[in-house]
Structures are given as C-alpha cells and as structure tokens.
Coordinates of C-alpha atoms and ligand atoms in Angstrom, one line a residue:
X854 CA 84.5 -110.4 68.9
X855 CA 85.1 -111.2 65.4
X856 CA 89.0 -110.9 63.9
X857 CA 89.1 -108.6 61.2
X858 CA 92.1 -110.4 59.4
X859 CA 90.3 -113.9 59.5
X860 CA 88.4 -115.2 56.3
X861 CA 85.9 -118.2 56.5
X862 CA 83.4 -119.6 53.6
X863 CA 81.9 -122.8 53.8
X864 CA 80.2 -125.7 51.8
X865 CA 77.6 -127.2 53.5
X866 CA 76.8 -130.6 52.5
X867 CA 73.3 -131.4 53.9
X868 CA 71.6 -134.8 53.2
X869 CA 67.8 -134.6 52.3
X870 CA 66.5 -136.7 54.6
X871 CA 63.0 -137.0 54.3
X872 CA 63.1 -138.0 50.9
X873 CA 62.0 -142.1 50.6
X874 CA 64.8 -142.8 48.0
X875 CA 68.4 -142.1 46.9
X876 CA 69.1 -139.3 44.6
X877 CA 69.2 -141.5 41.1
X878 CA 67.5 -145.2 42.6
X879 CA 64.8 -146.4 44.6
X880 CA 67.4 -147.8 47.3
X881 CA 66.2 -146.3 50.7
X882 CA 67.5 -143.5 52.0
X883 CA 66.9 -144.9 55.4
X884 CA 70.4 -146.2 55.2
X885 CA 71.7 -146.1 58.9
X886 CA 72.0 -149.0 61.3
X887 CA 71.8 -151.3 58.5
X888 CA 74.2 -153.8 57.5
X889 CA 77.5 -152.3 55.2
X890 CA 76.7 -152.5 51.8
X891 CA 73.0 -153.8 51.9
X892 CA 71.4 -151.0 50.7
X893 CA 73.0 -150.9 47.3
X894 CA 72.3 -151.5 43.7
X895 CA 73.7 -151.4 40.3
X896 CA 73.2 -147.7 39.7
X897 CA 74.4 -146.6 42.9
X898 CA 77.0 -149.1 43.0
X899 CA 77.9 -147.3 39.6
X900 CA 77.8 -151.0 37.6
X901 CA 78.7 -150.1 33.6
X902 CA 74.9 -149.4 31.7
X903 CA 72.9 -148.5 34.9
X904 CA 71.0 -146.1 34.2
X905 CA 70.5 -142.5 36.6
X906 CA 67.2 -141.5 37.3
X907 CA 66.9 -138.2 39.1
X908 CA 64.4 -138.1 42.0
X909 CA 61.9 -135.3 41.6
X910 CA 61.5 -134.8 45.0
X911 CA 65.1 -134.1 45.5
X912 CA 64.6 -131.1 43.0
X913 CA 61.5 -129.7 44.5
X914 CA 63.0 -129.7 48.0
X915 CA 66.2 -128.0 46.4
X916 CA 64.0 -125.6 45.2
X917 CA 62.6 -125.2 48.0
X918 CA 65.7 -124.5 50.1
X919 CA 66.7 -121.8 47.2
X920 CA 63.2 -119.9 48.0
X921 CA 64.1 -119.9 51.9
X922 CA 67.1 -118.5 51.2
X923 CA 66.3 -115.8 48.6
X924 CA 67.9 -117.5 46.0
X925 CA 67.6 -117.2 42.2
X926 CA 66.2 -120.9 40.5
X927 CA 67.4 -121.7 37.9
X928 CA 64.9 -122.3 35.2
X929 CA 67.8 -124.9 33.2
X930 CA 70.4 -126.2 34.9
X931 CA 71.9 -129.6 34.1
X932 CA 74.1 -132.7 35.8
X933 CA 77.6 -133.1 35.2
X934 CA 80.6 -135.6 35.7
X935 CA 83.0 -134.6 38.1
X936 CA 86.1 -137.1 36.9
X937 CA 87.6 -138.3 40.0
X938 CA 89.4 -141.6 41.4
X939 CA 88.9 -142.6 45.3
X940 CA 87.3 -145.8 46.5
X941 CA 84.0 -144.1 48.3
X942 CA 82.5 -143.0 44.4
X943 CA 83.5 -147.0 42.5
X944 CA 82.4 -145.6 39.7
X945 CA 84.9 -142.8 39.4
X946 CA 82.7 -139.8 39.0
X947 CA 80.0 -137.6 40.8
X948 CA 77.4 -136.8 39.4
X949 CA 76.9 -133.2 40.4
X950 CA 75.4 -129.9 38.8
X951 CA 78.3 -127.5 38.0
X952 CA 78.1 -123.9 35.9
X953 CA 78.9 -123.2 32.5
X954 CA 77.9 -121.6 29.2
X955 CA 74.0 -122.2 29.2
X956 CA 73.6 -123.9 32.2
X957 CA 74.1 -123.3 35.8
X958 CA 73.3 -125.0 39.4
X959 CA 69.9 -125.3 40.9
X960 CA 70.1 -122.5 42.8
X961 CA 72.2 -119.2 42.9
X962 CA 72.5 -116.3 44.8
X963 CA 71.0 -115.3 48.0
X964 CA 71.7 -115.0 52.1
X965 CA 71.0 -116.1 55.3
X966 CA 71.3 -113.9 58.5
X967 CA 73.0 -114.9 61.3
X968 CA 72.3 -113.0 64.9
X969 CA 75.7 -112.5 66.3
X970 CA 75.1 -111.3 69.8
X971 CA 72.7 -108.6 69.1
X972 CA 73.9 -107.6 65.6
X973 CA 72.6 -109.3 62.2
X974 CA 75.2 -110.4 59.9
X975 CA 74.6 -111.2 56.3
X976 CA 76.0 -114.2 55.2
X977 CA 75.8 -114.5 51.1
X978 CA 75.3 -118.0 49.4
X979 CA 76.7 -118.6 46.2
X980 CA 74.9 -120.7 44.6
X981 CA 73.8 -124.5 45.6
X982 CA 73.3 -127.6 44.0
X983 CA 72.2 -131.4 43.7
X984 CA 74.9 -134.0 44.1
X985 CA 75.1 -137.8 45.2
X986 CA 77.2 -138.2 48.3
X987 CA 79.8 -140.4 48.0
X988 CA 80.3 -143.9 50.2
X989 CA 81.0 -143.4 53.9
X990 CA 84.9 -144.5 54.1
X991 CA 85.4 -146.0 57.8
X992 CA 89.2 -145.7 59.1
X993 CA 90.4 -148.1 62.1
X994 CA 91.4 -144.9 64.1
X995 CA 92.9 -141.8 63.2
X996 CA 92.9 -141.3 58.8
X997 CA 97.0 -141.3 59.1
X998 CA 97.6 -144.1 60.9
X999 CA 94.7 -146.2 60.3
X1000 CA 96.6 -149.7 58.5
X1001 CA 93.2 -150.4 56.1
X1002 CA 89.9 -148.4 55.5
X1003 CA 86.3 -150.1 55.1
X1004 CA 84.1 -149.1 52.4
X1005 CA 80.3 -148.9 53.4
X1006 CA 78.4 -148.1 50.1
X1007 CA 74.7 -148.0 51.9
X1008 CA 75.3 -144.1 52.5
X1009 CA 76.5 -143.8 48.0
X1010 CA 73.9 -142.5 46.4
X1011 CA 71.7 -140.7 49.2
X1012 CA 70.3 -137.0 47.8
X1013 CA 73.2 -134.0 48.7
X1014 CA 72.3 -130.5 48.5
X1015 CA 75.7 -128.6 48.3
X1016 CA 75.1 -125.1 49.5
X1017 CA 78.6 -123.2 49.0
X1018 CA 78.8 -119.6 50.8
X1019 CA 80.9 -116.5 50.1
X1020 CA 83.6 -116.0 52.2
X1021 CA 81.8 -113.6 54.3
X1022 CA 82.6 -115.2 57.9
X1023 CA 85.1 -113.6 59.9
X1024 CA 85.4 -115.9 63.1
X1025 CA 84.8 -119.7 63.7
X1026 CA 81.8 -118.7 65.9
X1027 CA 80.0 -116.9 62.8
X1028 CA 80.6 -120.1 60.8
X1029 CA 79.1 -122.3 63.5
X1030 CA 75.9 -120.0 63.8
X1031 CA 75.4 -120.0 60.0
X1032 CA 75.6 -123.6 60.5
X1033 CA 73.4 -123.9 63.3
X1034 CA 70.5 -121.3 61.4
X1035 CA 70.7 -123.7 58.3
X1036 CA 69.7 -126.5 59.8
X1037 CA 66.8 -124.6 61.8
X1038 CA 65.7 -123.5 58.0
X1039 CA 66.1 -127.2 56.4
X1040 CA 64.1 -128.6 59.4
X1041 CA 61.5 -126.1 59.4
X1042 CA 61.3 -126.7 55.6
X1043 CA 60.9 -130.3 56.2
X1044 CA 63.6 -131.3 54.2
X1045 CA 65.8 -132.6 57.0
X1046 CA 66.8 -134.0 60.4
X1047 CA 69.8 -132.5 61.5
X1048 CA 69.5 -135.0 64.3
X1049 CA 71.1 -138.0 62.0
X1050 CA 74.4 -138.8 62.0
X1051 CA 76.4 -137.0 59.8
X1052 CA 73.2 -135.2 58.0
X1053 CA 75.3 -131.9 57.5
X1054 CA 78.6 -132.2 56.6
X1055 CA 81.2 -129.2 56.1
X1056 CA 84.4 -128.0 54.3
X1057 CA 85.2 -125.0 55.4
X1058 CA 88.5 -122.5 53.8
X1059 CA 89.9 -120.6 55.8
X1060 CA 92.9 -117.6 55.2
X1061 CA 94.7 -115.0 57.3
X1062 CA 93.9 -112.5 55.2
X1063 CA 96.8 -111.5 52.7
X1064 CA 98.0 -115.2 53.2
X1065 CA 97.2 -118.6 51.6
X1066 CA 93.5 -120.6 51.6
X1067 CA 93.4 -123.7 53.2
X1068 CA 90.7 -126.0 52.5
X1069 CA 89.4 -127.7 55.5
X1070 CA 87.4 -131.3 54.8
X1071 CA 84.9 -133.7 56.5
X1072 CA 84.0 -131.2 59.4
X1073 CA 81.4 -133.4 60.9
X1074 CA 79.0 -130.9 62.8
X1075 CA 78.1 -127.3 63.5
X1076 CA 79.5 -128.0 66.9
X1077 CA 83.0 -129.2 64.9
X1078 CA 83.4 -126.4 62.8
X1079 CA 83.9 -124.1 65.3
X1080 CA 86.6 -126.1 67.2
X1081 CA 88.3 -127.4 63.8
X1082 CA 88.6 -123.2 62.7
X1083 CA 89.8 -122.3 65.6
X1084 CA 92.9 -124.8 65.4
X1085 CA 93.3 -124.2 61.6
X1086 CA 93.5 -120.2 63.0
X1087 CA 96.5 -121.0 65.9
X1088 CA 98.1 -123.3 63.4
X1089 CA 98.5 -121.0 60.4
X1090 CA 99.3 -118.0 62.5
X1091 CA 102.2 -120.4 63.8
X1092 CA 103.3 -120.6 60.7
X1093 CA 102.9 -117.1 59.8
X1094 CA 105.1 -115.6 63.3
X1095 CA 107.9 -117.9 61.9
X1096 CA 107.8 -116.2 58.6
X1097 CA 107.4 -119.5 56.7
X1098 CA 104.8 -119.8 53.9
X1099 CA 101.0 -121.0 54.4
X1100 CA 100.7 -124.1 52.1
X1101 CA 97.5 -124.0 49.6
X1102 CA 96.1 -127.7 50.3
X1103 CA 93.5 -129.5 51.4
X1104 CA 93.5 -130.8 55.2
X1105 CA 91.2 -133.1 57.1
X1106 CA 89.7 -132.3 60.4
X1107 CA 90.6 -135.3 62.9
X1108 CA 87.6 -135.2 65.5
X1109 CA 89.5 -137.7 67.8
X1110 CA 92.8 -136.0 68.2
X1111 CA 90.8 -132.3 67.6
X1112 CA 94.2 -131.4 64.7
X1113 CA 94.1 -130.8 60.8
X1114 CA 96.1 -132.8 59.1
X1115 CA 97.7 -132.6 55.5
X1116 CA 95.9 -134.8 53.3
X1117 CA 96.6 -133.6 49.8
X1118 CA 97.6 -130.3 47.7
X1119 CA 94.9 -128.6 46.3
X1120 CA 93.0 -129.7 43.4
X1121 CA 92.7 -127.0 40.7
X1122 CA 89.3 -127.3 39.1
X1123 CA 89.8 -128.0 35.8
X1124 CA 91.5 -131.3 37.4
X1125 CA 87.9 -132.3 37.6
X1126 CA 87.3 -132.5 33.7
X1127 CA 83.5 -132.1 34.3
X1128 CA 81.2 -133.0 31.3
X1129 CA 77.4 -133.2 30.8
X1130 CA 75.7 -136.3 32.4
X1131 CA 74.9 -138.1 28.9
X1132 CA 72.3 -140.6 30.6
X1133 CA 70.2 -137.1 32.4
X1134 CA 68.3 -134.7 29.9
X1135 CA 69.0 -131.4 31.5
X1136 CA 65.7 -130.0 33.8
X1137 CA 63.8 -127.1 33.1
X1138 CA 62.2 -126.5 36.0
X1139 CA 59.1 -124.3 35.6
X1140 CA 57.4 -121.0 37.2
X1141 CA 55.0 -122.7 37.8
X1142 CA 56.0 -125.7 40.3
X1143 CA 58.5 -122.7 41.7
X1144 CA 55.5 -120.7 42.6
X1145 CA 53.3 -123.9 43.8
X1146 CA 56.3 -124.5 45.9
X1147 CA 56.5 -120.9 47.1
X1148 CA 52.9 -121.2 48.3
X1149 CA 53.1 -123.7 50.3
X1150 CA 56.6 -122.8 52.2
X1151 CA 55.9 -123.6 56.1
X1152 CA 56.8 -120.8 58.6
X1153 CA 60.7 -120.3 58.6
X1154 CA 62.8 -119.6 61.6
X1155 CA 62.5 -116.0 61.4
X1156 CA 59.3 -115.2 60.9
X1157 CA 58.6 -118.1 63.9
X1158 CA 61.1 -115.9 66.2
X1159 CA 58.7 -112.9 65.3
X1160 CA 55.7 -114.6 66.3
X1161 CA 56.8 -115.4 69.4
X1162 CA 57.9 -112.0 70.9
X1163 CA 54.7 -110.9 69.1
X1164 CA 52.2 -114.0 70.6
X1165 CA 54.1 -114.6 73.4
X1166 CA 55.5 -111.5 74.6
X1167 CA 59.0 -112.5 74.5
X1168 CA 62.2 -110.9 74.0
X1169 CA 63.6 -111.3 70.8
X1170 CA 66.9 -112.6 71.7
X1171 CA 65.2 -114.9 73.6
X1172 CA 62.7 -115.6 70.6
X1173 CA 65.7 -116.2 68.4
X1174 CA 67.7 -118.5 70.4
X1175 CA 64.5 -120.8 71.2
X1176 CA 63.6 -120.6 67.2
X1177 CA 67.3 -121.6 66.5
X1178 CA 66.4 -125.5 66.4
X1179 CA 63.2 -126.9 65.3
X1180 CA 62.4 -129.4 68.2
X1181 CA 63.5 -126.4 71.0
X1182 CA 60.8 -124.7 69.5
X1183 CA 58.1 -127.2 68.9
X1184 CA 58.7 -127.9 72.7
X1185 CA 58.6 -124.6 73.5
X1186 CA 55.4 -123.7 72.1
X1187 CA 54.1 -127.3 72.7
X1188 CA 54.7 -126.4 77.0
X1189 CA 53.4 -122.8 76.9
X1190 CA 49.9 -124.7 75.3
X1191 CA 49.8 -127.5 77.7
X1192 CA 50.8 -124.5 80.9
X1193 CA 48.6 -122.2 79.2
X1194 CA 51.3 -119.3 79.4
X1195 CA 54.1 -118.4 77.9
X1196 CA 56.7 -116.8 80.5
X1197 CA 57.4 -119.8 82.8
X1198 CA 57.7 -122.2 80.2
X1199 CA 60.5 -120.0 78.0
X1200 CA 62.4 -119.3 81.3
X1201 CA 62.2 -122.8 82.5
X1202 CA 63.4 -124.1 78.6
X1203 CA 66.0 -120.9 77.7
X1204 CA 67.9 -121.3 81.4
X1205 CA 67.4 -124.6 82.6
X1206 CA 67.0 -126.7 80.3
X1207 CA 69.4 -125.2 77.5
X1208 CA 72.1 -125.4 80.2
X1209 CA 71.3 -129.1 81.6
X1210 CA 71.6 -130.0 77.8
X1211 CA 74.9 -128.4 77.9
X1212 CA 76.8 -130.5 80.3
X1213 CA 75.6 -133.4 79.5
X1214 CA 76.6 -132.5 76.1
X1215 CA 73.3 -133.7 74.3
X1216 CA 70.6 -132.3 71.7
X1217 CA 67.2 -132.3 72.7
X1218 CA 66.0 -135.1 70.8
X1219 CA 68.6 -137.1 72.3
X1220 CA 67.6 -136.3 75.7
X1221 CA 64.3 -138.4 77.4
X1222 CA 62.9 -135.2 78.8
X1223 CA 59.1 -134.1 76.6
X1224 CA 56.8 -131.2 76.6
X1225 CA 54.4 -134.1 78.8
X1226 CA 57.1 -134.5 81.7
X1227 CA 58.3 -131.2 81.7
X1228 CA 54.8 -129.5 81.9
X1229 CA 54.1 -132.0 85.0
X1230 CA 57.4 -130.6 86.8
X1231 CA 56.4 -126.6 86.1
X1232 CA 52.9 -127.6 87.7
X1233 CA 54.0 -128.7 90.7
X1234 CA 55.9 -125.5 91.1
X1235 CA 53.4 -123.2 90.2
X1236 CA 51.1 -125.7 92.3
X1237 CA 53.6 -125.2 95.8
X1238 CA 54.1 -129.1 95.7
X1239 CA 57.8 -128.7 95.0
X1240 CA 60.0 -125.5 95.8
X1241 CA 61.9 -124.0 91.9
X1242 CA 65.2 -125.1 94.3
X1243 CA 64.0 -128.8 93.6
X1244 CA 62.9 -128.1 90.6
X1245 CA 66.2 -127.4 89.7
X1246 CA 67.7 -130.4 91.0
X1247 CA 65.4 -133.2 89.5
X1248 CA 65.0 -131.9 86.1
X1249 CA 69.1 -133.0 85.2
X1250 CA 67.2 -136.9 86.1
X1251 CA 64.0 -135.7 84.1
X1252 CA 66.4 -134.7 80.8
X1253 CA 68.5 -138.6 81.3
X1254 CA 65.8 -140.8 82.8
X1255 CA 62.3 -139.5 81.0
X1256 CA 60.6 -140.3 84.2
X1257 CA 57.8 -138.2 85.6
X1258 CA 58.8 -135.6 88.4
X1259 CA 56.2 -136.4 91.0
X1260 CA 57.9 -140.0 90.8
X1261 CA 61.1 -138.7 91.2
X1262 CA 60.1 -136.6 93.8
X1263 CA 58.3 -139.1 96.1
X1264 CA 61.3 -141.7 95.6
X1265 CA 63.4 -139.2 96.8
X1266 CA 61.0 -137.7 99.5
X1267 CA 61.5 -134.2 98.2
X1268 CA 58.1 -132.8 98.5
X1269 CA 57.8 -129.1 99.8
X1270 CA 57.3 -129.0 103.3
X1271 CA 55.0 -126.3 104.3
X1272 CA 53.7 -127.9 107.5
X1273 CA 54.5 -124.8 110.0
X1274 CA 54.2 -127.3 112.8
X1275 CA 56.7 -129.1 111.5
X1276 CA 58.2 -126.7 110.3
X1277 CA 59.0 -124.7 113.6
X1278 CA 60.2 -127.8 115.4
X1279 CA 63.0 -127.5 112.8
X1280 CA 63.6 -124.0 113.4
X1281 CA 63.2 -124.8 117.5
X1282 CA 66.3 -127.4 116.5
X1283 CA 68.5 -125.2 115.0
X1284 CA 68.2 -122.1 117.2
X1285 CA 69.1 -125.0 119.6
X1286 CA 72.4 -126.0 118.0
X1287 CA 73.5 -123.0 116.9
X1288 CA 73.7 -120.8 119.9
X1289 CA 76.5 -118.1 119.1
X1290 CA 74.9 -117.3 115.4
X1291 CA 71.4 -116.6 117.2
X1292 CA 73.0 -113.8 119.2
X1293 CA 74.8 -112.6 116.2
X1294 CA 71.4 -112.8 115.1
X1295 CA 69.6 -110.6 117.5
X1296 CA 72.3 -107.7 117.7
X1297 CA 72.6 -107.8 113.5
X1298 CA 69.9 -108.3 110.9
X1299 CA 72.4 -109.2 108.4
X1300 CA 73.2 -112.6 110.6
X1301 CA 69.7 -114.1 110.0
X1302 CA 70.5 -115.4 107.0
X1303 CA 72.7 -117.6 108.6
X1304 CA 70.4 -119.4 110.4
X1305 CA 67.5 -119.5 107.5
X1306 CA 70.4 -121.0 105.8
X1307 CA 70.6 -123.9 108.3
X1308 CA 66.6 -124.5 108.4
X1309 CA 67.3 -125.0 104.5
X1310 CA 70.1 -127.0 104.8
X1311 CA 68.1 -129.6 107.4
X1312 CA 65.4 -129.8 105.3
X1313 CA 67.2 -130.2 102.2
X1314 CA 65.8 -127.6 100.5
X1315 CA 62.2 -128.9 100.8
X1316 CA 60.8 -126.0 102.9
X1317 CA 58.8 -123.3 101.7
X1318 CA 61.6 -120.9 101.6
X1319 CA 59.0 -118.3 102.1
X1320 CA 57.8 -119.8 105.4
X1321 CA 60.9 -120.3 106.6
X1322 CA 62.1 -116.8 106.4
X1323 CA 59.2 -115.7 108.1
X1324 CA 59.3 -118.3 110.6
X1325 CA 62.6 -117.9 111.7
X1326 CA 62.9 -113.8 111.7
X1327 CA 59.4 -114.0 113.9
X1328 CA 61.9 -116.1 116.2
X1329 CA 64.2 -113.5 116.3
X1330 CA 62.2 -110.6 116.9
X1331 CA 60.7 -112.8 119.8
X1332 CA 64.2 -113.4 121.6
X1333 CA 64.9 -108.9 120.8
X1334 CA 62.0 -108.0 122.6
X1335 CA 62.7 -110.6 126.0
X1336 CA 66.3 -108.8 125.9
X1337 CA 64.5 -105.7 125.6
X1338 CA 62.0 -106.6 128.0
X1339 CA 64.5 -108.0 130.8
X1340 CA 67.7 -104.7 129.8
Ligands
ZN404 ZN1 70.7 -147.9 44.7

C-alpha cells in the first residue's frame, strides 16, 4: 500500500548501449573490462580545441524512446554547457540539452504506466534529454571515508539519455517498478542492455509531503532504489518526530553500508550558468525521420503482454510480469515454441524459475539456465521420466551449472521409478517397519498418508507418486478385508 504523504520523482540516467561510439567521438562505447583510461581521446578527455561531434544515432534512438513513451519531439532543440567543477567531467562542463527561450530538450512530455498489483498507475515524464555521462569516479570503500578516489575516464563520454519524471510516485516500490518497466521498453526498443553494469543510473527526490526535498544521488539499480527510498523515508520521518527541520541537500546512496549520506547542499540551478554549446549547431530534427522512426518501432512491452494472454491464453498479470524484462520474455516465448504449448512453459518460468532466480539473487542473463536446457527438463516431466518433485529439485543446479537435466538426473540416479515390482517390494518394506502406523492405517483413512509418505521418503521422491498412492491404499484395503474376513 502506497503512503499518501510520501513524494518520489526520479531521473533516470540510462546509457545507450547499443550505439558503436561515444556520444561526441568515435571512442567505443564498449568501455567495460578494459584497462582505466584506454578508451579515451582528446574530445572526450575534454583537451582545449577538440571538437564535439554529435552521434546521429544517439538522436534517433532518443527519438525513439520519446515515441515509446508518448512524448512530444522536439523539432529544435539545442546542446548546452552545464558549468561545473568535479574531477569525473576534466573539462569542467557537460554538455547537455537544457530549456529555454526557443529551444527545449529532445523530448517532452508523456507517461509510462506502471501495474501496481492489479491497478495502473500513470507515471508522467517531464521531458528527457541527451547528455555525456561523466567519468566513473572509483572510491577505496565507503565515499566518506575513502583516503583517495581513482578517476577512470573510459566510461566519459558514453551516450546518456536523461529521462526526468514528475513527482508522481508515492512509495519506493512504485519508483522501482517504473524503473523496472523502463528498462523492459529501452530493451524492447533496442536501445539498451540493462544487464551492464551500471547501464541505468538514478537520482531519486524524495519529501514527506509538507516537508523539505531531498535529493538522492548515484542510485545504482532498480533493485537499489527501492531500498535507498525506503531508508531516506525512516530517516526523514526521524527527523520529523523530533521536530527538527528536514535539510534541502543532496545525499548519496552508500550501497555497501545500505545509508544516505550528506554530501552537499543543494545546487540551485542558475549555479549551473548553462550557455549554448558554441562548437554544436542546434538539430532540427524532422517529421520525417520522426515518422520513419515511428514506423519501424518494434513491439513494446505492453502491447507484447497483450499478445500473450491473447496467443497464449494467459492471464494478464501473468502476461505482464513475464513481459516485464526482455530476456524473461524471449525465453518465455522461445520454450512455449520449442514445448509447442504455452501453459507448462509460463508456469514452470512465472513460479519456478522467477523464484530460483530470487534466492540466488541473479537476473536471468546471469544465470546458465536457456530455453534449450529448460525445454529438455519440462520433457521429461511431461514424458514420466522424472516426477515435477524432481523437477523441482534439479532445476536450482540447471539455473547455476547450465548442464542438461537428464545428466543431472542420471549422476544423481533420480530417475522416476515406475517399476511396480519394484515398486511394491518398497511398500512390502515399509508396511514391515512401520507396524503401529499400518493399523492406524486400517481403522482411519486419514493415516495412509503417513505411510505413502514413507514409500516417498525411501525412494527419495523418485516414485511415480501416482503409483504409489495406489499401491499402497490397495495394501490397505487388502489387510481391512482379512480383519474383516477373520472378526
Ligand atoms: Zn573519445
């Protein structure tokens, strides 16, 4: 349940990934893994008479974000300086788009809908735009107490769109789902893997409402937002019971020790002294690449959650949560072709796998588990080679290993048995040991269980549960019918 007092608005910072190059050079924007400050050069490096040259890609894909969300594109809109002196921008500016008489950002307006349990929620944007993200700053523990920082300029330069919200969110969960839906649009877009470290960055500002914002900085993750809100929330309403004052300033999320921590007081502005970008002619971005663009928009989350109750015949909820990532539902839709149906495959992926992904605290493109190896486990369910009981217990090694079930199964000698010879010696052996539950069993139905139970147990879930229910109540009814026969 949402608070009613609590107000949230965020600024996504999302990297545009699949472009080749940097947002003003040809330096790659394949920048991770590689050596600090390798993948530099004068103009991102900011040398004096380096000259900007914006990448055209980087506007198309911008414009392309604006049309997923319903926003307005700007036909002009312009870079500017934003003036400001830190070690992770050398050249002591961003360039940036900002709004003024005559021009605006790439993109304004707009919303994105967000399902919040089984309501729809309207989240406005604002308006977004193009900006160069700054170098990556690396601290030798926690910011405060860190004795130097490392400056890694291989990440300065790389293509930002900054897509600021209104301060429509009224919980930390809401924030983290309109996180969560952005990304699902970006990748569906193709714009963006939100599986790359540090692709989407947040700020988020936050207020008890009739109390003071506070700005909330370098929020990591969808998954950090949430937590990083929800202790910016008990902190400030600390503050609040005491009757002190909530300070307007700017704090910085520490991931390690999961606090906000005062960095600075809040930057007005007009601090900023932004001016026109004199080495960038301002872009004009026709109808006509707008509507090029608009025609050849992929299928977006929504409309893909649509399909899938529609083509599959699956609840909505359950279209919406598997539509809520790109790769959950590529390898949804990939399994139900390969199984050739739809309902095992989004029960198998919506309970089991969604929750063996959870505690071990991974995404699914981390994890080893594909459409290939988890198709070949469902078969030999569906086939009787395996019980769903083992199922269930290899598919936690299928997710960490990769490794194909039927060799996890034979390693571990798991294979169903449904060998009623076999099968009834086991039942002989435990209507052997356990006496005093088989004549619970014969006065009282309810006591069978018991011993079906035990046949389980012995065979370590490997029998046919089926068989052995019928097996051992057929057993029962046998030793009912000698009482009978010899009261
Ligand atoms: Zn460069």
């Amino acid at each position: 349940m949402a608070d009613t007092d609590i107000v949230i608005g965020l600024e996504a910072h999302c990297q545009l990934t699949s472009l080749k190059t940097k947002l003003f050079c040809g330096c790659s924007s394949d920048y991770r893994g590689k050596e600090p400050n390798s993948n530099v050069c004068i103009v991102c490096l900011g040398h004096p008479g380096s000259l900007p040259k914006p990448n055209r890609k980087a506007v198309e894909y911008a414009v392309m974000t604006g049309l997923a969300l319903r926003s307005k594109v700007s036909e002009r809109t312009a870079f500017y300086r934003k003036n400001y002196y830190y070690v992770d921008m050398s050249k002591n500016f961003q360039i940036s788009m900002y709004e003024t008489s005559g021009t605006t950002t790439i993109c304004e307006g707009g919303y994105l809908d967000i399902n919040v349990g089984p309501h729809k929620k309207r989240i406005r944007i604002t308006r977004m735009q193009l900006e160069e993200d700054p170098a990556k700053l690396v601290h030798i523990g926690p910011i405060d107490l860190s004795p130097y920082t490392l400056v890694d300029y291989n990440r300065a330069g790389m293509a930002l769109l900054e897509i600021v919200t209104e301060p429509d969110m009224s919980s930390p969960k809401e924030a983290r789902l309109f996180l969560q839906k952005l990304r699902s649009i970006l990748e569906h877009i193709g714009v963006f893997d939100g599986g790359l470290e540090g692709a989407m960055r947040c700020d988020a500002n936050i207020s008890i409402r009739g109390s003071t914002r506070v700005e909330i900085k370098n929020i990591s993750s969808f998954k950090e937002v949430e937590k990083a809100l929800n202790f910016e929330i008990s902190r400030q309403r600390g503050v609040l019971r005491k009757s002190e004052r909530v300070v307007r300033e700017t704090r910085h999320w520490d991931e390690i020790r999961k606090v906000t921590i005062s960095l600075r007081e809040k930057e007005e502005e007009h601090d900023y002294r932004y001016f026109p970008e004199p080495d960038i002619v301002p872009l004009v971005i026709g109808r006509e690449m707008v509507e090029r663009l608009g025609r050849s928009m992929p299928e977006l989350p929504d409309a893909r959650a649509e399909r899938f109750s529609r083509e599959y015949g699956i609840p909505a909820y359950d279209a919406q949560v598997l539509t809520g990532e790109k790769a959950l539902a590529d390898f949804f839709e990939t399994c139900t072709k390969m199984l050739g149906e739809a309902k095992t495959a989004s029960n198998w992926v919506m309970g089991d796998l969604l929750g063996v992904l959870h505690d071990k605290d991974l995404e699914l493109h981390e994890a080893k588990v594909t459409p290939a190896t988890f198709v070949g486990m469902l078969r030999m369910i569906n086939d009787g080679k395996i019980s769903g009981k083992i199922g269930k217990i290899i598919l936690p090694e299928l997710v960490t290993s990769g490794r194909d079930a039927e060799v996890i199964v034979n390693e571990r000698d798991m294979q169903r048995i449904a060998d009623t010879a076999l099968l009834k010696s086991v039942v002989d052996e435990v209507f052997a040991e356990n006496r005093k539950a088989v004549d619970d069993a014969v006065r009282d139905d309810n006591a069978v269980n018991f011993l079906i139970g035990q046949v389980m147990k012995k065979t370590r879930g490997k029998a046919d549960p089926q068989l052995v229910n019928s097996a051992v109540k057929e057993k029962v009814m046998r030793l009912r019918e000698k009482n009978q026969g010899s009261a």
